[in-house]
Amino acid sequence: MNSDAAPVSNPSTQQFSTLRWQTALLLALIWGFLNLATGFYGGAMFSPQVSLPSRLADLAYSVLGVQGPVDYSLLHEATTILQRQSVRPLPSPDELNTAAIQRVVELLDDPYTYWLSPDSARLAAESDQGRFGGIGTRVEWDEAFSGVRILEVFSGSPAQAGELQAGDLIQRVDGEDVSELGMAATIIRVRGPVDTKVGLQVQRDGAVFDVVLTRAVIETHVLDYEMMGSEDSIGYLQFYNFVAGSGDQMVEALEEMQAVGMEGLILDLRGNSGGFLTEAVQVAGIFGGQRLVVTQRDRDGAVQEHVSAQAALLPSDMPVVVLVDADSASASELVAGAIQDWELGTLVGAATFGKGSAQVRYPLSDQSELRVTTSLWYTPLGRTIQDVGLEPDIPVAEIAANEETGVDVPLDTALAYILSELE
């Protein structure tokens, strides 16, 4: 989990002008609140040299092209009246600050530019590094039950020792109701220092029980692999996310499969939502060697080319299939797009998500974080990914696997294709 984002829409000149001034006015509102009587917010700073209002103004100037300075006097006048006369108390300075930042970001109309609270920023940083204190589960939010449902229990984890199972619904964490916490806050509370305890209330098949687990070092589950086919000659590698070190793990897995006679490879990127650009460039190099993987272009047209330093591990004539679906995004699309452009593999499955953009992280003084879309990505042949995704060479509709038969139509199609190539 990780880096990257979407183009801002192209409104008319009048609409864009309105958007810029709306943002400027919001920044003025922040200025007004922060400069009310007697230290309403004090000297909150983004850095020892730069004040909060000036940093937010810089954000508007750089992202929206607003040419300042802006006259804040009218809004300062209005906010002073609110402070002195409103029968209802104004929100706290922290709430005003957060709400204003979030509203400015919303005006950008970019789902990949966003603000993270200090806790969420810490959680994201831990996930990106692929190592943290936790219980060892992969989870999703269950809307029907307003709780966190366990999708996978990692082998050897505290969750496995506590006999948790896939399908279990976490309802409370240390007595706090998950339906009120939400997904991110629940994960933050489940994680914590190694060797500390966390109490969970769990529902399974209508029955509710409590379990206390001792947190341990958890490493993000990056990949699974096995040999397939009647002669176990086809390698199958399911790659989950591009966290730090994941490229090296793929190298090791492929070397092990090659050592036992791998003649073809299925790389499964379905459901892989991406991660670090550096890992994607390395993974692509495993297939194509030291060549251009992705071109990055910023708002001013400046171009940066990312060339892999990774030597190719697979013979150029080895049949390769890359499985993709609508949840293959970001770094996954960079790898799949490069392999497709280089004609070193065949894409099988459904059109990908269409996230071909990069974000820069700006840490703020309160440990929160602003992630801003700064550039777009293009495949080696110059194809755009943003909002359009990649089309598979062999389209195959995703059909939920039957629990009894285990049917996986895209995977079966990929295996049949590789075997036909080897005939």
XYZ file of C-alpha atoms in Angstrom:
423
model
C 0.000 0.000 0.000
C 1.535 2.981 -1.105
C 2.335 5.626 -3.936
C 0.509 7.244 -6.958
C -3.233 9.036 -8.783
C -5.776 10.668 -11.327
C -5.950 13.637 -13.620
C -7.963 16.635 -12.587
C -10.966 17.064 -14.864
C -10.875 19.816 -17.484
C -13.697 22.234 -16.633
C -14.349 25.321 -18.697
C -12.276 28.434 -18.063
C -15.114 29.985 -16.062
C -15.615 26.849 -13.960
C -11.910 26.587 -13.319
C -11.745 30.217 -12.274
C -14.648 29.637 -9.891
C -12.912 26.574 -8.451
C -9.713 28.516 -7.875
C -11.500 31.345 -6.098
C -13.594 28.958 -4.014
C -10.377 27.410 -2.796
C -8.811 30.796 -2.168
C -11.856 31.779 -0.127
C -11.617 28.595 1.912
C -7.988 29.348 2.596
C -9.033 32.799 3.655
C -11.527 31.222 6.036
C -8.707 29.241 7.604
C -6.671 32.426 7.909
C -9.555 34.211 9.565
C -10.114 31.504 12.150
C -6.440 31.155 12.925
C -5.980 34.862 13.482
C -8.903 35.491 15.814
C -8.393 37.051 19.213
C -5.743 35.940 21.673
C -4.121 32.846 20.377
C -7.166 31.072 18.958
C -4.736 28.675 17.345
C -1.451 30.158 18.415
C 1.548 29.786 16.141
C 0.795 26.401 14.609
C 3.464 25.692 12.034
C 4.035 23.210 9.252
C 7.743 23.724 9.779
C 9.810 25.993 12.025
C 9.788 28.619 9.272
C 6.389 28.337 7.571
C 2.984 29.061 9.113
C -0.086 26.911 8.528
C -2.030 29.555 6.522
C 0.923 30.263 4.244
C 1.496 26.551 3.565
C -2.164 26.066 2.651
C -1.992 29.130 0.431
C 1.118 27.675 -1.220
C -0.858 24.488 -1.861
C -3.600 26.446 -3.640
C -1.079 28.481 -5.630
C 0.875 25.405 -6.766
C -1.988 22.978 -7.420
C -4.699 25.318 -8.726
C -2.560 28.087 -10.140
C -4.109 30.737 -7.890
C -2.074 33.923 -8.132
C -1.872 35.485 -4.699
C -1.817 37.147 -2.351
C -5.550 37.159 -1.712
C -7.315 39.871 0.311
C -8.588 38.035 3.420
C -10.066 41.048 5.149
C -13.735 40.316 4.380
C -13.599 36.758 5.660
C -11.551 37.854 8.643
C -14.367 40.308 9.397
C -17.021 37.577 9.053
C -15.195 35.025 11.195
C -14.566 37.615 13.899
C -18.321 38.238 14.092
C -18.946 34.484 14.348
C -16.401 34.168 17.113
C -17.920 37.018 19.133
C -21.642 36.674 18.427
C -22.584 33.094 17.500
C -24.752 31.389 20.126
C -23.085 28.134 19.160
C -19.395 27.631 19.927
C -17.030 27.334 17.006
C -15.370 23.962 16.444
C -11.989 23.412 18.019
C -8.912 24.720 16.175
C -7.921 21.157 15.231
C -11.387 20.464 13.818
C -11.367 23.722 11.838
C -7.915 22.979 10.506
C -8.789 19.428 9.456
C -12.138 20.341 7.916
C -10.639 23.179 5.908
C -7.826 21.034 4.519
C -10.247 18.265 3.614
C -12.587 20.698 1.855
C -9.778 22.225 -0.197
C -8.694 18.730 -1.226
C -12.278 17.835 -2.173
C -12.412 20.810 -4.545
C -9.575 19.280 -6.547
C -11.970 16.512 -7.635
C -9.147 13.966 -7.427
C -9.793 10.784 -5.410
C -6.060 10.167 -5.060
C -5.209 13.514 -3.481
C -6.211 13.267 0.159
C -5.361 14.043 3.765
C -4.470 11.366 6.330
C -4.892 11.819 10.064
C -1.772 11.158 12.169
C -2.999 7.657 13.072
C -3.893 6.819 9.483
C -0.554 8.155 8.237
C 1.273 5.934 10.708
C -0.811 2.921 9.680
C -0.096 3.560 6.000
C 3.638 3.905 6.653
C 3.699 0.599 8.543
C 1.808 -1.167 5.781
C 4.136 0.213 3.116
C 7.148 -1.242 4.899
C 5.441 -4.636 5.064
C 6.272 -5.189 8.753
C 4.312 -4.184 11.869
C 3.010 -5.353 15.243
C -0.351 -7.063 14.847
C -2.324 -10.315 14.909
C -1.833 -11.576 11.343
C -5.065 -11.319 9.363
C -6.226 -9.909 6.049
C -9.585 -8.184 6.437
C -12.330 -6.265 4.658
C -15.212 -4.050 5.753
C -18.568 -5.851 5.850
C -21.330 -3.317 5.167
C -24.150 -5.706 6.049
C -22.849 -6.201 9.598
C -20.973 -2.896 10.008
C -17.922 -4.815 11.105
C -14.525 -6.045 9.976
C -14.570 -9.510 8.430
C -11.486 -11.712 8.350
C -10.566 -12.874 4.854
C -7.364 -14.739 5.676
C -5.494 -15.856 8.785
C -1.721 -15.912 8.328
C 0.104 -19.111 9.148
C 1.939 -19.016 12.484
C 0.261 -15.764 13.523
C -1.366 -14.818 16.852
C -4.737 -14.976 15.054
C -4.106 -18.598 14.104
C -2.979 -19.399 17.662
C -6.236 -17.852 18.877
C -8.163 -20.116 16.441
C -9.631 -17.253 14.433
C -10.916 -18.240 10.994
C -11.653 -16.697 7.624
C -15.235 -15.444 7.747
C -15.116 -14.390 11.404
C -16.596 -10.948 12.070
C -14.753 -8.670 14.496
C -17.333 -6.664 16.453
C -15.320 -5.048 19.234
C -11.664 -4.218 19.874
C -10.735 -3.735 23.537
C -14.402 -3.026 24.226
C -14.850 -0.449 21.455
C -17.640 -1.017 18.943
C -16.202 -1.584 15.466
C -19.344 -0.214 13.799
C -18.538 3.169 15.354
C -14.788 2.983 14.761
C -14.852 2.144 11.058
C -12.251 0.176 9.114
C -9.135 2.341 9.510
C -9.601 3.033 13.225
C -10.253 -0.653 13.885
C -7.014 -1.680 12.186
C -5.127 1.001 14.103
C -6.447 -0.383 17.405
C -5.740 -4.007 16.507
C -2.157 -3.167 15.629
C 0.266 -2.092 18.320
C 3.604 -2.819 19.999
C 4.850 -6.393 19.804
C 4.146 -8.543 22.917
C 1.192 -6.378 24.011
C -2.339 -7.786 24.238
C -5.514 -6.919 22.354
C -9.021 -8.167 23.159
C -11.491 -8.985 20.389
C -15.170 -9.786 20.401
C -15.842 -12.076 17.442
C -19.006 -13.383 15.799
C -18.986 -16.732 14.015
C -22.106 -18.397 12.629
C -24.308 -16.319 14.910
C -22.338 -17.149 18.064
C -20.295 -14.454 19.830
C -17.084 -15.103 21.772
C -14.142 -13.166 23.177
C -10.471 -13.811 22.538
C -7.313 -12.110 23.824
C -4.298 -12.197 21.499
C -0.680 -11.185 22.010
C 0.614 -9.058 19.161
C 3.647 -10.269 17.245
C 5.779 -9.075 14.342
C 3.651 -9.458 11.202
C 5.089 -9.324 7.727
C 2.734 -8.412 4.900
C 1.880 -11.485 2.870
C 3.374 -10.650 -0.535
C 2.985 -13.742 -2.689
C 2.131 -17.431 -3.018
C 3.487 -19.794 -5.646
C 3.228 -23.391 -6.784
C 3.823 -25.620 -9.784
C 0.821 -26.561 -11.914
C -0.071 -28.720 -14.895
C -0.043 -32.491 -15.351
C 3.758 -32.527 -15.197
C 4.136 -29.695 -12.679
C 5.967 -27.648 -15.308
C 3.917 -24.440 -15.138
C 4.716 -21.926 -12.440
C 1.835 -20.066 -10.804
C 2.695 -16.951 -8.767
C -0.003 -14.880 -7.077
C 1.343 -11.434 -6.209
C -0.664 -9.460 -3.639
C 0.993 -6.052 -3.254
C 4.095 -4.030 -4.072
C 5.403 -3.292 -0.574
C 9.063 -2.701 0.262
C 11.097 -5.788 -0.610
C 8.369 -7.499 -2.616
C 10.433 -7.459 -5.810
C 13.211 -9.408 -4.095
C 10.653 -11.948 -2.881
C 9.450 -12.470 -6.448
C 13.028 -13.013 -7.609
C 13.503 -15.740 -4.979
C 10.207 -17.433 -5.836
C 10.948 -17.514 -9.569
C 14.451 -18.841 -9.003
C 13.008 -21.685 -6.929
C 10.449 -22.550 -9.608
C 13.079 -22.412 -12.332
C 15.223 -24.791 -10.311
C 12.500 -27.467 -10.529
C 12.004 -27.117 -14.274
C 9.488 -24.307 -14.849
C 8.622 -24.075 -18.557
C 5.899 -21.405 -18.397
C 4.595 -18.859 -15.886
C 1.237 -17.501 -14.804
C 1.606 -14.195 -12.908
C -1.647 -13.477 -11.068
C -2.144 -9.756 -10.420
C -5.882 -9.943 -9.801
C -6.888 -7.871 -6.812
C -3.418 -6.325 -6.535
C -4.052 -2.633 -5.900
C -0.433 -1.569 -6.282
C 2.258 -0.093 -4.088
C 5.720 1.360 -4.549
C 6.859 2.480 -7.994
C 10.383 1.241 -7.290
C 9.096 -2.289 -6.662
C 6.986 -2.206 -9.841
C 10.023 -1.167 -11.901
C 12.053 -4.025 -10.434
C 9.303 -6.591 -11.001
C 8.869 -5.500 -14.618
C 12.629 -5.846 -15.099
C 12.406 -9.492 -14.053
C 10.603 -10.033 -17.356
C 12.129 -7.395 -19.642
C 15.526 -6.670 -18.178
C 17.147 -3.259 -18.079
C 14.839 -1.178 -20.224
C 12.229 1.558 -19.941
C 9.284 0.482 -17.768
C 7.264 3.665 -17.323
C 7.371 7.336 -18.282
C 6.169 9.879 -15.737
C 4.907 13.334 -16.807
C 4.080 16.170 -14.446
C 1.709 19.144 -14.835
C 4.364 21.237 -16.594
C 5.197 18.505 -19.096
C 8.484 17.491 -17.484
C 9.287 13.855 -18.213
C 10.994 11.314 -16.003
C 11.830 7.873 -17.379
C 12.046 4.884 -15.043
C 14.403 2.212 -16.336
C 14.749 -1.065 -14.474
C 18.140 -2.071 -13.127
C 16.923 -5.656 -12.705
C 18.361 -8.304 -15.028
C 15.782 -10.458 -16.781
C 15.336 -13.833 -15.092
C 13.133 -15.600 -17.628
C 14.032 -16.730 -21.142
C 12.459 -14.391 -23.701
C 10.678 -17.335 -25.348
C 9.100 -18.664 -22.135
C 5.295 -18.411 -22.380
C 3.978 -15.973 -19.767
C 0.380 -15.114 -18.906
C -0.538 -12.188 -16.655
C -3.951 -12.492 -14.996
C -5.661 -9.125 -14.428
C -9.073 -7.887 -13.353
C -10.920 -4.705 -12.452
C -9.059 -4.551 -9.124
C -5.590 -4.705 -10.692
C -4.421 -1.127 -10.223
C -1.509 1.261 -10.090
C 1.809 -0.635 -9.848
C 0.058 -3.779 -11.111
C -0.947 -1.917 -14.247
C 2.587 -0.626 -14.765
C 3.967 -4.170 -14.719
C 1.185 -5.639 -16.855
C 1.399 -2.717 -19.309
C 5.151 -3.078 -19.726
C 4.939 -6.840 -20.299
C 2.177 -6.267 -22.842
C 4.100 -3.514 -24.671
C 7.256 -5.633 -24.773
C 5.234 -8.571 -26.148
C 6.734 -10.795 -23.463
C 3.426 -12.036 -22.080
C -0.303 -12.315 -22.690
C -2.859 -10.525 -20.529
C -5.855 -12.678 -19.616
C -8.949 -11.631 -17.670
C -10.802 -8.315 -17.444
C -9.899 -4.670 -18.075
C -7.812 -3.207 -15.251
C -8.813 -0.440 -12.854
C -7.171 2.537 -14.567
C -5.006 4.236 -11.949
C -1.995 5.586 -13.765
C -0.811 8.435 -11.587
C 1.709 9.196 -8.857
C 1.329 10.917 -5.511
C 3.906 12.765 -3.436
C 3.598 12.570 0.332
C 3.851 15.777 2.316
C 4.187 15.134 6.074
C 2.640 17.897 8.170
C 3.750 19.169 11.559
C 1.081 17.272 13.529
C 2.198 13.951 11.991
C -0.730 13.976 9.559
C 0.000 13.696 5.875
C -1.126 15.224 2.597
C -0.851 13.084 -0.530
C -0.975 15.050 -3.758
C -1.228 13.787 -7.327
C 1.757 15.253 -9.131
C 2.135 13.275 -12.358
C 0.697 10.670 -14.713
C 2.215 7.391 -15.888
C 2.567 6.000 -19.399
C 3.590 2.545 -20.614
C 6.832 2.017 -22.595
C 4.915 2.612 -25.842
C 3.369 5.798 -24.463
C -0.091 4.442 -23.669
C -2.019 6.205 -20.929
C -3.397 4.125 -18.054
C -5.295 6.763 -16.103
C -9.067 6.304 -16.232
C -8.854 3.783 -19.103
C -6.840 0.874 -17.723
C -5.434 -1.973 -19.799
C -7.441 -4.243 -22.055
C -6.568 -7.951 -21.804
C -5.371 -9.800 -24.897
C -7.762 -12.615 -24.017
C -10.886 -11.285 -22.269
C -12.343 -13.720 -19.751
C -15.249 -12.844 -17.478
C -14.478 -13.255 -13.789
C -16.745 -15.924 -12.331
C -16.754 -16.536 -8.602
C -15.104 -19.839 -7.828
C -17.541 -22.563 -6.868
C -16.752 -23.608 -3.309
C -17.222 -27.278 -4.153
C -15.470 -27.484 -7.517
C -12.982 -24.638 -7.082
C -13.556 -23.456 -10.662
C -11.422 -20.437 -11.593
C -12.226 -19.701 -15.226
C -9.487 -17.078 -15.881
C -6.835 -19.305 -14.291
C -8.004 -22.354 -16.233
C -7.915 -20.268 -19.424
C -4.376 -19.092 -18.655
C -3.162 -22.627 -17.974
C -4.731 -23.972 -21.170
C -3.154 -21.140 -23.174
C 0.348 -21.813 -21.841
C 0.063 -25.553 -22.405
C -0.988 -24.901 -25.998
C 2.058 -22.670 -26.468
C 4.325 -25.441 -25.236
C 2.919 -28.083 -27.602
